[in-house]
mmCIF file of C-alpha atoms in Angstrom:
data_model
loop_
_atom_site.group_PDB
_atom_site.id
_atom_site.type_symbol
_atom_site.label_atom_id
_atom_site.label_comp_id
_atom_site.label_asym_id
_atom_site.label_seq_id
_atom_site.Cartn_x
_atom_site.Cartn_y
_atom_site.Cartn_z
ATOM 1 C CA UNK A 1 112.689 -59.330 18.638
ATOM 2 C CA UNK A 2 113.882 -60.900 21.901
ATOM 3 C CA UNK A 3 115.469 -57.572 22.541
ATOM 4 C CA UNK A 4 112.381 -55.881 23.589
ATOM 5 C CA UNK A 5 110.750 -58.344 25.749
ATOM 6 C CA UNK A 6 113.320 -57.864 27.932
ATOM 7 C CA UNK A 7 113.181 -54.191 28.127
ATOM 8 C CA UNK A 8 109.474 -54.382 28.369
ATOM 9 C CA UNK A 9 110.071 -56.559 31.170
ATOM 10 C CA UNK A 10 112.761 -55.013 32.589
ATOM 11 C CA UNK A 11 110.527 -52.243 32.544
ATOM 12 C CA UNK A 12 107.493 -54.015 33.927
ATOM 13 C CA UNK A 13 109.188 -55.356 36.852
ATOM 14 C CA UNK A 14 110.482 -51.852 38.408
ATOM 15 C CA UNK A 15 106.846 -50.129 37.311
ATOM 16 C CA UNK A 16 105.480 -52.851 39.607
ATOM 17 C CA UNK A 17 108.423 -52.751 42.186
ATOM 18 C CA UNK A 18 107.039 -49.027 42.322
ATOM 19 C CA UNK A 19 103.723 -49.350 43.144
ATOM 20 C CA UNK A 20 104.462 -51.395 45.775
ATOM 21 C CA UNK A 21 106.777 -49.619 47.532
ATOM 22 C CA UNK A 22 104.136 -46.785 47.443
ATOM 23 C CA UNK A 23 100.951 -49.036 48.565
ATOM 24 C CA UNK A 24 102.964 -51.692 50.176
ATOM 25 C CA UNK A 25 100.631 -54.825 49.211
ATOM 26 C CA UNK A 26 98.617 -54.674 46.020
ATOM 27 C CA UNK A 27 96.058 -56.784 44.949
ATOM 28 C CA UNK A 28 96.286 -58.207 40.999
ATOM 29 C CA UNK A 29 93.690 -55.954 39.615
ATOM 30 C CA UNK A 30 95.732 -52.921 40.667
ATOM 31 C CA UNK A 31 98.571 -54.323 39.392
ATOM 32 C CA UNK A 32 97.120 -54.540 36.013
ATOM 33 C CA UNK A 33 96.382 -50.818 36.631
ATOM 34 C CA UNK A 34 100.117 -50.077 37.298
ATOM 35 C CA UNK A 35 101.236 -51.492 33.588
ATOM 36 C CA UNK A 36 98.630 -50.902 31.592
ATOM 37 C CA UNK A 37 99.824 -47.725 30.148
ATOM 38 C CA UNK A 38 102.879 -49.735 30.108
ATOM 39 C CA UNK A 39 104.895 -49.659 26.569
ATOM 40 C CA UNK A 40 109.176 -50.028 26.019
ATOM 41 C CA UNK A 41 111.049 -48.561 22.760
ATOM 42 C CA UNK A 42 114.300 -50.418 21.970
ATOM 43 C CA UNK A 43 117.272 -47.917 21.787
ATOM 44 C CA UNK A 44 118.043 -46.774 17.957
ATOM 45 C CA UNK A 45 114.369 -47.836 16.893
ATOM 46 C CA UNK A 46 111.085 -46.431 16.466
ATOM 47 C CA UNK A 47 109.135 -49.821 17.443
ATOM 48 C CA UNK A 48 107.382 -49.788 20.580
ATOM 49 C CA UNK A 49 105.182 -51.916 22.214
ATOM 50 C CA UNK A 50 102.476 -51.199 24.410
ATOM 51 C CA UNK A 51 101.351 -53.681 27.053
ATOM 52 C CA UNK A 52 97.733 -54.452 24.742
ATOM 53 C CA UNK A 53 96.801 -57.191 27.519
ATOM 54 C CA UNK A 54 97.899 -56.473 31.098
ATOM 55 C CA UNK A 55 96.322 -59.366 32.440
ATOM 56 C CA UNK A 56 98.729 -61.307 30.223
ATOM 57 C CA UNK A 57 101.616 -59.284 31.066
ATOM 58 C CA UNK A 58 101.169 -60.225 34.235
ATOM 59 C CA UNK A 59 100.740 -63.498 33.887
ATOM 60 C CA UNK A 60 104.487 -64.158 32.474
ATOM 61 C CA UNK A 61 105.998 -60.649 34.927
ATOM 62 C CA UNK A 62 104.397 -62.039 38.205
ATOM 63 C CA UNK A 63 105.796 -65.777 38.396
ATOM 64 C CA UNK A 64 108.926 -64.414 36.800
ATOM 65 C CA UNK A 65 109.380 -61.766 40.046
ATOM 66 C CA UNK A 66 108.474 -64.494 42.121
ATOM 67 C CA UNK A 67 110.449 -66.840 41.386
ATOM 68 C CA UNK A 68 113.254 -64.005 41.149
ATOM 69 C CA UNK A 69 112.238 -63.334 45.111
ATOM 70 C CA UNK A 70 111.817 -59.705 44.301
ATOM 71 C CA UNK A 71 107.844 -59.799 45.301
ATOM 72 C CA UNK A 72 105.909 -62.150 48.041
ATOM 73 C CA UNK A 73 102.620 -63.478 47.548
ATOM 74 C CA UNK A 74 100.686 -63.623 50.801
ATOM 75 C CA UNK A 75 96.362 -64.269 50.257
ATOM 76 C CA UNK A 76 93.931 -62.904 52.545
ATOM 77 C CA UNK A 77 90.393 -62.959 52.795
ATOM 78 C CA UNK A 78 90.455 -64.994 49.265
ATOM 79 C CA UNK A 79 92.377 -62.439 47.585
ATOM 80 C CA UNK A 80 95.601 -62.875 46.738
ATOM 81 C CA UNK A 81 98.159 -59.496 47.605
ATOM 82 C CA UNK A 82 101.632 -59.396 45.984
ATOM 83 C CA UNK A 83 104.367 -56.896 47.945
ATOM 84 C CA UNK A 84 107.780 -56.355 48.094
ATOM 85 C CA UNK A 85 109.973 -59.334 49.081
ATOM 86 C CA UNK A 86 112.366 -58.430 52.394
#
């Protein structure tokens, strides 16, 4: 159900939009860490869905919050860091 992806990435964006107001700039991998245990329930249902692939998660959340300008991408030292957009 369409429903749910948006909760999950609702979700998703403010779980990352936490870490990074804790740590500031994080790199991908800790991301990953931040919404891996990651899972939304629709309202009035028992189906959840747990983020199985974080990687992939975050390969449809990041550009979205990107090209929302709610997060920055800024690379240093060939990594690439992703923190809060000002």
């Amino acid at each position: 159900s369409r429903g749910l992806g948006d909760v999950y990435k609702r979700q998703g964006v403010s779980r990352i939009q936490k870490a990074l107001k804790k740590q500031k700039q994080l790199s991908r991998q800790e991301l990953e860490e931040a919404v891996k245990d990651l899972y939304a329930k629709q309202p009035f249902s028992s189906e959840r869905i747990q983020v199985t692939d974080p990687k992939q998660f975050l390969d449809s959340l990041l550009p979205y919050m990107l090209r929302q300008h709610l997060i920055s991408e800024i690379r240093q030292n060939h990594q690439t860091y992703y923190m809060i957009r000002k």
